């Protein structure tokens, strides 16, 4: 970093490289204590139960209710809810919301998650009364618009994947995996066969083996090759009359395209098995490659990843499953059909069209309507060419990051051709520095970035998986690259102060994540008076 004639840092390649510095004799930001306990506009927010002072934001009349009317369920003691005024409640949740990191506040580099921008047009469409107020138990004659939207979305998914059928009801990726495997199990049973084994690459998403086991299959792991792709020869050697399916992600979890995919699919089909493709990474190939053309029999599509509907925090999500001709007849209920009565949902076996053999149903209703609206709004606003461009831009962004960082951060597959939508690094560049992948990621938080996916995939030691998506501008990606380069160079130069104990500039410092996962404290307990007085005395 150079200095201009006024002693101010200058930009390097368009990146403002100024850092917060501390004048000699002053207190460093992480060491500064304040009277209020707050740090600037970052508030030290208490639990809402700790804010309780007995007030309420409404006046409720003291009504005497007969115990007989309550059937003996009359409350005998305090309700135990916090009492605050309306402004205090609003401030509490606004302050908490400011502690969240979101795609609306910065680049979200989680690999394999596809945290892309959610266009506000999609949100507006999902809130239209005709969609937002649609009740799943409404008579079908009154919901023809909603059913037409589902039908149009199904058509888009079939066209983009080259598949003849789609099950819309699965609520997320893992739910879609289960749907696909149950369809495969039904197809095998219809042939009068018993196949018990599912082949899963060792680099697969963790939900793949878990879903296979949940569906009643035995999981057999398939090794990978040094270039990060599945070992096709090892996979073929495991094929046999007891193999029901393979579960393969393409592009895979290392961010690489499986070039032998067509050959693998043929071998699987020749063995009488089915090909399940994990569609979590469809963002990389949507509009460019149709999975049906590769020999895929079933694939879930994360609408909340590829087509930008809200993602994270446990939902909501949607994981429709596209099915090949081999499996189309076994699609679960409900089935959407068009006849002289308009669009209809077939919700029981008796009403199934001729040739349909649904294995049952995945959930009580028809899927995530709000997610369907958002996904179709994304598709229609982008068009076929726009969906393709989004995939191309996502791949370009990931390769730009890989090319810009692999000289200072180690990329295990960086010399094996371009990556797809995500760039994968390991921790070998941190050897002998005393800095771990976790330290590196926590230091990113102090720089204003949510960390990338860490320690996954498991086949790469100290993995750092970065997915920028197509949403980010070159300026945004350049800024991110600059921060990671500087962090990597400081770690390699032995300047490890910023990594030890990071993050320092957040409302909470580094937690014991193992204890938090294994011994979580999920319930607030009001302190005993003596303990409270002792605490106040100690403070």
Coordinates of C-alpha atoms in Angstrom, one line a residue:
X1 CA 0.0 0.0 0.0
X2 CA 1.4 3.4 -1.0
X3 CA 0.7 6.8 0.5
X4 CA -0.2 10.1 -1.2
X5 CA 1.3 13.4 -0.4
X6 CA -1.3 14.0 2.4
X7 CA -0.3 10.8 4.2
X8 CA -3.5 8.9 3.2
X9 CA -3.6 5.4 1.9
X10 CA -4.2 5.1 -1.8
X11 CA -6.3 2.5 -3.6
X12 CA -4.7 -0.5 -5.2
X13 CA -6.2 -1.6 -8.5
X14 CA -9.4 0.2 -7.6
X15 CA -9.7 -1.3 -4.2
X16 CA -9.7 1.0 -1.2
X17 CA -7.0 -0.6 1.0
X18 CA -7.5 1.8 4.0
X19 CA -7.7 0.0 7.3
X20 CA -8.9 1.3 10.7
X21 CA -5.8 2.3 12.5
X22 CA -5.2 3.4 16.1
X23 CA -3.2 6.5 16.9
X24 CA -0.3 6.0 19.3
X25 CA -1.3 6.1 22.9
X26 CA -5.0 5.4 22.2
X27 CA -7.0 2.3 22.9
X28 CA -7.5 -0.3 20.2
X29 CA -11.2 -0.8 19.2
X30 CA -11.3 -4.3 20.5
X31 CA -10.0 -3.2 23.9
X32 CA -12.3 -0.1 24.3
X33 CA -15.0 -0.4 27.0
X34 CA -17.9 2.0 27.2
X35 CA -20.2 3.2 30.0
X36 CA -23.3 1.8 28.3
X37 CA -21.8 -1.5 27.3
X38 CA -22.7 -0.6 23.7
X39 CA -20.1 0.0 21.0
X40 CA -21.1 2.9 18.8
X41 CA -24.3 1.8 17.1
X42 CA -23.7 -1.9 17.9
X43 CA -25.9 -2.4 21.0
X44 CA -25.2 -4.9 23.7
X45 CA -28.7 -6.4 23.5
X46 CA -30.1 -8.4 26.3
X47 CA -32.6 -11.3 26.1
X48 CA -36.2 -10.1 25.9
X49 CA -36.8 -11.8 29.3
X50 CA -33.9 -9.7 30.8
X51 CA -35.6 -6.5 29.5
X52 CA -38.8 -7.4 31.3
X53 CA -40.1 -4.7 33.6
X54 CA -43.7 -5.8 33.9
X55 CA -45.2 -3.1 31.6
X56 CA -47.3 -4.0 28.6
X57 CA -48.1 -2.1 25.4
X58 CA -51.8 -2.6 25.7
X59 CA -54.5 -2.2 28.4
X60 CA -56.4 -5.3 29.1
X61 CA -59.5 -5.1 31.3
X62 CA -59.4 -7.3 34.4
X63 CA -62.1 -9.7 33.4
X64 CA -63.3 -12.3 35.9
X65 CA -63.9 -15.6 34.0
X66 CA -65.7 -18.4 35.6
X67 CA -63.5 -21.4 36.2
X68 CA -66.3 -23.7 34.9
X69 CA -66.0 -22.1 31.4
X70 CA -62.3 -23.0 31.3
X71 CA -62.8 -26.6 32.2
X72 CA -60.4 -26.6 35.1
X73 CA -57.6 -25.0 33.0
X74 CA -57.6 -21.7 34.7
X75 CA -54.0 -20.3 35.1
X76 CA -52.8 -20.6 38.7
X77 CA -49.7 -18.5 38.5
X78 CA -48.0 -15.8 36.4
X79 CA -47.9 -16.4 32.7
X80 CA -44.1 -15.9 32.6
X81 CA -44.0 -13.7 29.5
X82 CA -41.9 -10.5 29.4
X83 CA -43.6 -7.2 29.7
X84 CA -42.4 -4.3 27.6
X85 CA -43.8 -1.3 25.9
X86 CA -44.3 -1.3 22.2
X87 CA -41.3 0.9 21.3
X88 CA -39.1 -1.4 23.5
X89 CA -40.3 -4.5 21.7
X90 CA -39.7 -2.9 18.3
X91 CA -36.2 -1.7 19.2
X92 CA -35.3 -5.1 20.6
X93 CA -36.0 -6.9 17.4
X94 CA -34.6 -4.2 15.2
X95 CA -31.3 -4.3 17.1
X96 CA -31.3 -8.1 16.8
X97 CA -31.9 -7.9 13.1
X98 CA -28.9 -5.6 12.7
X99 CA -26.7 -8.4 14.0
X100 CA -27.7 -10.7 11.1
X101 CA -25.6 -11.0 8.0
X102 CA -27.7 -11.2 4.9
X103 CA -27.3 -11.3 1.1
X104 CA -28.8 -7.8 1.2
X105 CA -25.9 -6.5 3.2
X106 CA -22.9 -8.1 1.6
X107 CA -21.4 -10.9 -0.5
X108 CA -22.4 -14.3 1.0
X109 CA -19.7 -16.7 -0.2
X110 CA -21.2 -20.0 1.3
X111 CA -20.2 -22.8 -1.1
X112 CA -22.8 -25.4 -2.2
X113 CA -25.6 -23.1 -0.8
X114 CA -26.0 -20.6 -3.7
X115 CA -26.9 -17.5 -1.7
X116 CA -27.9 -15.3 -4.5
X117 CA -29.9 -12.0 -4.6
X118 CA -33.6 -12.4 -4.2
X119 CA -35.2 -9.9 -6.7
X120 CA -37.9 -7.8 -5.0
X121 CA -40.2 -8.4 -8.0
X122 CA -40.4 -12.0 -6.9
X123 CA -41.4 -10.9 -3.4
X124 CA -44.1 -8.6 -4.8
X125 CA -45.6 -11.3 -7.0
X126 CA -45.7 -13.8 -4.1
X127 CA -47.6 -11.2 -2.0
X128 CA -50.4 -10.7 -4.6
X129 CA -53.6 -11.5 -2.8
X130 CA -54.5 -14.2 -5.4
X131 CA -51.4 -16.1 -4.4
X132 CA -50.5 -14.9 -0.9
X133 CA -54.1 -15.6 0.4
X134 CA -54.6 -18.9 -1.5
X135 CA -55.7 -21.6 1.0
X136 CA -54.7 -25.2 0.3
X137 CA -58.2 -26.4 1.1
X138 CA -60.0 -24.0 -1.2
X139 CA -62.2 -25.7 -3.9
X140 CA -60.1 -26.4 -7.0
X141 CA -62.7 -24.6 -9.1
X142 CA -61.7 -21.4 -7.3
X143 CA -57.9 -21.9 -7.6
X144 CA -57.4 -22.3 -11.3
X145 CA -55.0 -19.4 -11.5
X146 CA -52.7 -21.0 -8.9
X147 CA -52.9 -24.4 -10.5
X148 CA -52.1 -22.7 -13.9
X149 CA -49.0 -21.2 -12.3
X150 CA -47.9 -24.6 -11.0
X151 CA -48.4 -26.1 -14.4
X152 CA -46.4 -23.4 -16.1
X153 CA -43.6 -23.8 -13.6
X154 CA -43.6 -27.6 -14.2
X155 CA -43.3 -26.9 -17.9
X156 CA -40.2 -24.7 -17.3
X157 CA -38.6 -27.3 -15.1
X158 CA -39.3 -30.1 -17.6
X159 CA -37.8 -28.0 -20.5
X160 CA -34.7 -26.9 -18.5
X161 CA -33.9 -30.5 -17.5
X162 CA -35.1 -32.5 -20.5
X163 CA -37.4 -34.6 -18.3
X164 CA -41.0 -35.6 -19.0
X165 CA -42.4 -35.4 -15.5
X166 CA -42.0 -33.5 -12.2
X167 CA -43.2 -33.9 -8.7
X168 CA -43.9 -30.5 -7.2
X169 CA -44.7 -31.3 -3.6
X170 CA -41.2 -31.9 -2.0
X171 CA -40.4 -29.1 0.4
X172 CA -36.6 -29.0 0.1
X173 CA -33.6 -30.8 -1.3
X174 CA -33.4 -33.7 1.2
X175 CA -37.2 -34.1 0.9
X176 CA -36.7 -34.2 -2.9
X177 CA -34.0 -36.8 -2.5
X178 CA -36.4 -39.0 -0.5
X179 CA -39.0 -38.5 -3.2
X180 CA -36.7 -39.7 -5.9
X181 CA -35.5 -42.7 -4.0
X182 CA -39.0 -43.7 -3.1
X183 CA -39.9 -43.5 -6.8
X184 CA -36.9 -45.7 -7.6
X185 CA -37.9 -48.2 -4.8
X186 CA -41.4 -48.3 -6.3
X187 CA -40.1 -48.9 -9.8
X188 CA -37.9 -51.7 -8.6
X189 CA -40.8 -53.3 -6.7
X190 CA -43.0 -53.1 -9.8
X191 CA -40.3 -55.1 -11.7
X192 CA -40.6 -57.8 -9.0
X193 CA -36.9 -57.2 -7.9
X194 CA -35.3 -56.7 -4.6
X195 CA -32.3 -54.3 -4.8
X196 CA -30.9 -53.0 -1.5
X197 CA -27.7 -51.1 -2.2
X198 CA -27.2 -47.4 -3.2
X199 CA -23.8 -46.1 -4.4
X200 CA -22.8 -42.7 -3.1
X201 CA -19.5 -40.9 -3.9
X202 CA -17.4 -40.0 -0.8
X203 CA -17.6 -36.3 -1.7
X204 CA -21.4 -36.3 -1.7
X205 CA -23.6 -34.0 0.3
X206 CA -24.3 -35.5 3.7
X207 CA -28.0 -35.7 3.0
X208 CA -27.4 -38.3 0.2
X209 CA -26.3 -41.3 2.4
X210 CA -28.7 -40.2 5.1
X211 CA -31.6 -40.2 2.7
X212 CA -30.7 -43.5 1.2
X213 CA -30.5 -45.1 4.6
X214 CA -33.8 -43.5 5.6
X215 CA -35.4 -45.0 2.5
X216 CA -34.2 -48.5 3.6
X217 CA -31.2 -48.9 1.5
X218 CA -27.6 -49.9 2.4
X219 CA -25.1 -47.2 1.5
X220 CA -21.9 -48.1 -0.4
X221 CA -19.3 -45.3 -0.7
X222 CA -17.5 -44.8 -4.0
X223 CA -14.0 -43.2 -3.9
X224 CA -12.8 -40.2 -5.9
X225 CA -9.8 -39.7 -8.1
X226 CA -7.0 -37.3 -7.4
X227 CA -8.6 -34.7 -9.7
X228 CA -11.7 -34.5 -7.5
X229 CA -14.1 -36.4 -9.7
X230 CA -15.7 -39.8 -9.0
X231 CA -13.6 -42.9 -9.9
X232 CA -15.8 -44.3 -12.7
X233 CA -13.9 -47.6 -12.8
X234 CA -14.4 -48.1 -9.0
X235 CA -18.1 -47.2 -9.4
X236 CA -18.6 -49.8 -12.2
X237 CA -16.8 -52.4 -10.2
X238 CA -19.4 -52.0 -7.5
X239 CA -22.4 -52.4 -9.8
X240 CA -24.4 -55.6 -9.4
X241 CA -27.9 -57.1 -9.3
X242 CA -28.4 -55.7 -5.7
X243 CA -27.7 -52.1 -6.7
X244 CA -30.8 -49.9 -6.8
X245 CA -29.3 -46.6 -7.7
X246 CA -26.3 -44.2 -7.6
X247 CA -26.6 -40.8 -6.1
X248 CA -24.3 -38.4 -7.8
X249 CA -24.0 -34.6 -7.7
X250 CA -23.0 -33.0 -11.0
X251 CA -21.4 -30.5 -10.9
X252 CA -20.0 -32.3 -7.8
X253 CA -19.3 -30.9 -4.3
X254 CA -15.7 -30.0 -5.3
X255 CA -17.2 -27.6 -7.8
X256 CA -16.2 -29.8 -10.8
X257 CA -18.1 -31.2 -13.7
X258 CA -18.2 -35.0 -13.9
X259 CA -16.9 -35.5 -17.5
X260 CA -17.6 -39.2 -17.5
X261 CA -21.3 -38.7 -16.5
X262 CA -22.8 -40.2 -19.7
X263 CA -20.6 -43.3 -19.5
X264 CA -21.5 -43.7 -15.8
X265 CA -25.2 -43.4 -16.6
X266 CA -25.0 -46.1 -19.3
X267 CA -23.2 -48.5 -17.0
X268 CA -25.8 -47.9 -14.2
X269 CA -28.7 -48.5 -16.6
X270 CA -27.1 -51.6 -18.1
X271 CA -26.9 -53.0 -14.5
X272 CA -30.6 -52.4 -14.1
X273 CA -30.2 -49.5 -11.6
X274 CA -31.3 -45.9 -11.6
X275 CA -29.4 -42.6 -11.6
X276 CA -30.3 -40.1 -9.0
X277 CA -28.6 -36.7 -9.4
X278 CA -28.4 -34.3 -6.5
X279 CA -29.6 -31.0 -8.1
X280 CA -28.1 -28.7 -5.4
X281 CA -25.6 -27.3 -7.9
X282 CA -28.0 -26.9 -10.9
X283 CA -27.1 -23.1 -10.8
X284 CA -23.9 -24.0 -12.7
X285 CA -25.6 -25.6 -15.7
X286 CA -29.1 -24.3 -15.9
X287 CA -29.8 -23.3 -19.5
X288 CA -26.6 -25.0 -20.7
X289 CA -27.0 -28.7 -19.9
X290 CA -30.1 -30.8 -19.6
X291 CA -29.6 -33.5 -17.0
X292 CA -32.1 -35.8 -18.9
X293 CA -29.7 -35.8 -21.8
X294 CA -26.9 -37.1 -19.5
X295 CA -28.9 -40.1 -18.5
X296 CA -30.3 -38.9 -15.2
X297 CA -33.5 -40.6 -13.9
X298 CA -34.4 -38.3 -11.0
X299 CA -33.1 -35.0 -9.7
X300 CA -34.4 -32.6 -7.2
X301 CA -34.1 -28.9 -8.0
X302 CA -33.7 -26.4 -5.1
X303 CA -35.9 -23.6 -6.2
X304 CA -34.5 -21.6 -3.2
X305 CA -31.0 -21.9 -4.7
X306 CA -31.2 -21.9 -8.5
X307 CA -34.2 -19.7 -8.9
X308 CA -33.5 -17.3 -6.1
X309 CA -36.3 -17.8 -3.6
X310 CA -35.4 -17.0 0.0
X311 CA -32.9 -19.4 1.5
X312 CA -31.4 -20.0 4.9
X313 CA -32.6 -20.2 8.5
X314 CA -34.4 -23.4 8.0
X315 CA -36.6 -22.4 5.1
X316 CA -38.9 -21.9 3.4
X317 CA -37.7 -24.0 0.5
X318 CA -38.9 -26.1 -2.3
X319 CA -37.4 -29.2 -3.9
X320 CA -39.4 -30.3 -7.0
X321 CA -38.2 -33.6 -8.4
X322 CA -37.9 -34.2 -12.2
X323 CA -38.3 -37.8 -13.4
X324 CA -37.3 -39.6 -16.5
X325 CA -39.6 -41.9 -18.6
X326 CA -38.3 -44.8 -16.5
X327 CA -39.8 -43.2 -13.3
X328 CA -42.5 -40.9 -14.5
X329 CA -45.3 -43.3 -13.7
X330 CA -44.2 -43.5 -10.1
X331 CA -44.5 -39.7 -9.4
X332 CA -46.2 -39.2 -6.0
X333 CA -49.6 -37.7 -5.4
X334 CA -51.0 -35.1 -6.0
X335 CA -50.9 -35.3 -9.8
X336 CA -51.8 -32.2 -11.8
X337 CA -53.9 -33.0 -14.9
X338 CA -55.8 -30.9 -17.4
X339 CA -59.1 -32.1 -18.8
X340 CA -62.6 -30.8 -19.7
X341 CA -63.0 -29.6 -16.2
X342 CA -59.9 -27.4 -16.3
X343 CA -56.8 -28.1 -14.2
X344 CA -57.3 -30.7 -11.4
X345 CA -55.2 -32.1 -8.6
X346 CA -55.6 -35.9 -8.4
X347 CA -55.2 -36.6 -4.7
X348 CA -56.0 -40.3 -4.3
X349 CA -55.0 -43.6 -6.0
X350 CA -58.5 -44.2 -7.3
X351 CA -58.4 -41.1 -9.4
X352 CA -54.9 -41.6 -10.9
X353 CA -54.8 -41.5 -14.7
X354 CA -54.3 -44.8 -16.7
X355 CA -50.7 -46.0 -16.4
X356 CA -49.9 -43.9 -13.3
X357 CA -48.5 -45.8 -10.3
X358 CA -47.9 -43.1 -7.7
X359 CA -46.0 -44.5 -4.7
X360 CA -48.0 -42.3 -2.3
X361 CA -47.6 -38.7 -1.3
X362 CA -44.9 -36.7 0.3
X363 CA -46.8 -34.2 2.3
X364 CA -50.4 -33.1 3.2
X365 CA -50.8 -30.5 0.4
X366 CA -49.3 -29.5 -2.9
X367 CA -46.0 -27.9 -2.2
X368 CA -44.7 -24.4 -1.4
X369 CA -46.9 -22.0 -3.3
X370 CA -45.0 -18.9 -2.3
X371 CA -41.8 -20.5 -3.6
X372 CA -43.5 -21.5 -6.8
X373 CA -44.5 -17.9 -7.5
X374 CA -41.1 -16.5 -6.8
X375 CA -39.3 -19.1 -8.9
X376 CA -41.6 -18.6 -11.9
X377 CA -41.3 -14.8 -11.6
X378 CA -37.5 -15.3 -11.7
X379 CA -37.8 -17.5 -14.8
X380 CA -40.2 -15.3 -16.7
X381 CA -38.2 -12.1 -15.9
X382 CA -34.9 -13.7 -17.1
X383 CA -36.2 -15.8 -20.0
X384 CA -34.4 -18.8 -21.3
X385 CA -31.3 -16.8 -22.4
X386 CA -31.2 -15.0 -19.0
X387 CA -31.2 -18.3 -17.0
X388 CA -28.3 -19.4 -19.2
X389 CA -26.4 -16.2 -18.7
X390 CA -27.0 -16.4 -14.9
X391 CA -25.3 -19.8 -14.9
X392 CA -22.4 -18.6 -17.1
X393 CA -21.9 -15.6 -14.9
X394 CA -21.8 -17.8 -11.8
X395 CA -19.2 -20.0 -13.3
X396 CA -17.2 -17.0 -14.5
X397 CA -17.2 -15.4 -11.0
X398 CA -16.0 -18.6 -9.4
X399 CA -13.2 -19.1 -11.9
X400 CA -12.2 -15.4 -11.4
X401 CA -11.9 -16.0 -7.7
X402 CA -10.0 -19.3 -8.2
X403 CA -7.5 -17.7 -10.7
X404 CA -7.0 -14.6 -8.5
X405 CA -6.3 -16.5 -5.3
X406 CA -4.6 -19.8 -6.1
X407 CA -1.1 -18.2 -6.0
X408 CA -1.6 -17.3 -2.4
X409 CA -4.2 -19.8 -1.2
X410 CA -3.8 -23.5 -2.1
X411 CA -6.4 -24.9 -4.5
X412 CA -6.2 -28.7 -4.6
X413 CA -7.9 -29.0 -8.0
X414 CA -6.8 -25.6 -9.3
X415 CA -4.6 -27.0 -12.1
X416 CA -7.2 -29.6 -13.2
X417 CA -9.2 -27.3 -15.5
X418 CA -11.8 -24.7 -14.7
X419 CA -14.2 -25.1 -11.8
X420 CA -17.9 -24.6 -12.1
X421 CA -20.0 -22.4 -9.8
X422 CA -17.7 -22.7 -6.7
X423 CA -14.0 -22.5 -6.0
X424 CA -12.4 -24.9 -3.6
X425 CA -9.3 -24.2 -1.4
X426 CA -7.7 -26.2 1.3
X427 CA -5.5 -25.3 4.3
X428 CA -2.1 -26.3 3.1
X429 CA -1.2 -22.7 2.5
X430 CA -1.6 -22.2 6.2
X431 CA 0.9 -25.0 7.2
X432 CA 3.4 -23.9 9.8
X433 CA 1.6 -20.6 10.4
X434 CA -0.4 -21.6 13.4
X435 CA -3.5 -20.3 11.7
X436 CA -6.4 -22.8 11.0
X437 CA -9.2 -22.7 8.5
X438 CA -11.5 -21.7 11.4
X439 CA -9.1 -18.8 12.4
X440 CA -9.0 -17.6 8.8
X441 CA -12.8 -17.7 8.5
X442 CA -13.3 -15.9 11.8
X443 CA -10.9 -13.1 10.7
X444 CA -13.1 -12.6 7.6
X445 CA -15.9 -11.6 10.0
X446 CA -13.9 -8.7 11.3
X447 CA -13.4 -7.7 7.7
X448 CA -17.2 -7.6 7.2
X449 CA -17.7 -10.9 5.3
X450 CA -19.6 -14.0 6.2
X451 CA -17.2 -16.9 6.1
X452 CA -17.3 -19.4 3.2
X453 CA -18.3 -23.0 3.8
X454 CA -15.6 -24.5 6.0
X455 CA -14.3 -28.1 6.3
X456 CA -16.6 -29.3 3.5
X457 CA -16.3 -31.4 1.3
X458 CA -14.7 -33.8 3.8
X459 CA -12.4 -35.2 1.1
X460 CA -10.3 -32.0 1.3
X461 CA -8.5 -31.2 4.5
X462 CA -9.4 -27.8 5.9
X463 CA -11.7 -27.1 3.0
X464 CA -12.8 -23.6 2.1
X465 CA -15.6 -23.7 -0.4
X466 CA -16.5 -20.3 -2.0
X467 CA -19.5 -19.7 -4.3
X468 CA -20.0 -16.1 -5.4
X469 CA -23.0 -16.7 -7.7
X470 CA -23.9 -14.5 -10.6
X471 CA -25.4 -11.8 -8.3
X472 CA -22.1 -10.0 -7.5
X473 CA -20.5 -7.3 -9.6
X474 CA -16.8 -7.4 -10.5
X475 CA -16.2 -4.6 -8.1
X476 CA -17.8 -6.6 -5.3
X477 CA -15.8 -9.7 -6.1
X478 CA -12.6 -7.7 -6.5
X479 CA -13.0 -6.3 -3.0
X480 CA -13.6 -9.8 -1.6
X481 CA -10.5 -11.1 -3.4
X482 CA -8.4 -8.3 -2.0
X483 CA -9.4 -9.1 1.6
X484 CA -8.7 -12.8 1.2
X485 CA -5.3 -12.1 -0.5
X486 CA -4.3 -9.7 2.3
X487 CA -5.4 -12.2 5.0
X488 CA -3.5 -15.0 3.3
X489 CA -0.3 -13.0 3.0
X490 CA -0.4 -11.9 6.6
X491 CA -0.9 -15.4 7.8
X492 CA 2.0 -16.6 5.7
X493 CA 4.2 -13.7 6.9
X494 CA 3.6 -14.8 10.5
X495 CA 1.3 -11.8 11.3
X496 CA -1.1 -13.9 13.2
X497 CA -2.4 -11.4 15.8
X498 CA -5.6 -10.7 13.8
X499 CA -6.4 -14.5 13.6
X500 CA -6.0 -15.5 17.2
X501 CA -9.3 -15.1 18.9
X502 CA -11.0 -13.5 15.9
X503 CA -13.6 -12.1 15.5
X504 CA -12.9 -9.1 17.8
X505 CA -15.2 -6.5 16.3
X506 CA -18.5 -8.3 16.6
X507 CA -21.2 -8.2 19.3
X508 CA -19.9 -11.6 20.5
X509 CA -16.4 -12.9 20.4
X510 CA -15.5 -16.4 19.3
X511 CA -17.7 -19.0 21.0
X512 CA -16.9 -22.6 22.0
X513 CA -18.8 -24.0 19.0
X514 CA -18.4 -27.7 20.1
X515 CA -20.0 -26.9 23.4
X516 CA -22.7 -24.8 21.8
X517 CA -23.6 -27.7 19.5
X518 CA -23.5 -30.5 22.1
X519 CA -24.6 -28.6 25.2
X520 CA -26.9 -25.8 23.9
X521 CA -28.7 -23.6 26.5
X522 CA -32.1 -23.3 24.8
X523 CA -34.1 -22.0 27.7
X524 CA -33.7 -18.8 29.7
X525 CA -33.9 -19.2 33.5
X526 CA -34.7 -16.3 35.7
X527 CA -31.8 -15.9 38.2
X528 CA -32.4 -16.5 41.8
X529 CA -32.4 -13.3 43.9
X530 CA -29.2 -14.2 45.8
X531 CA -27.4 -15.1 42.5
X532 CA -28.6 -11.8 41.0
X533 CA -27.4 -9.8 43.9
X534 CA -24.0 -11.6 43.9
X535 CA -23.7 -10.9 40.2
X536 CA -24.5 -7.2 40.7
X537 CA -21.9 -7.0 43.5
X538 CA -19.3 -8.6 41.3
X539 CA -20.0 -6.1 38.6

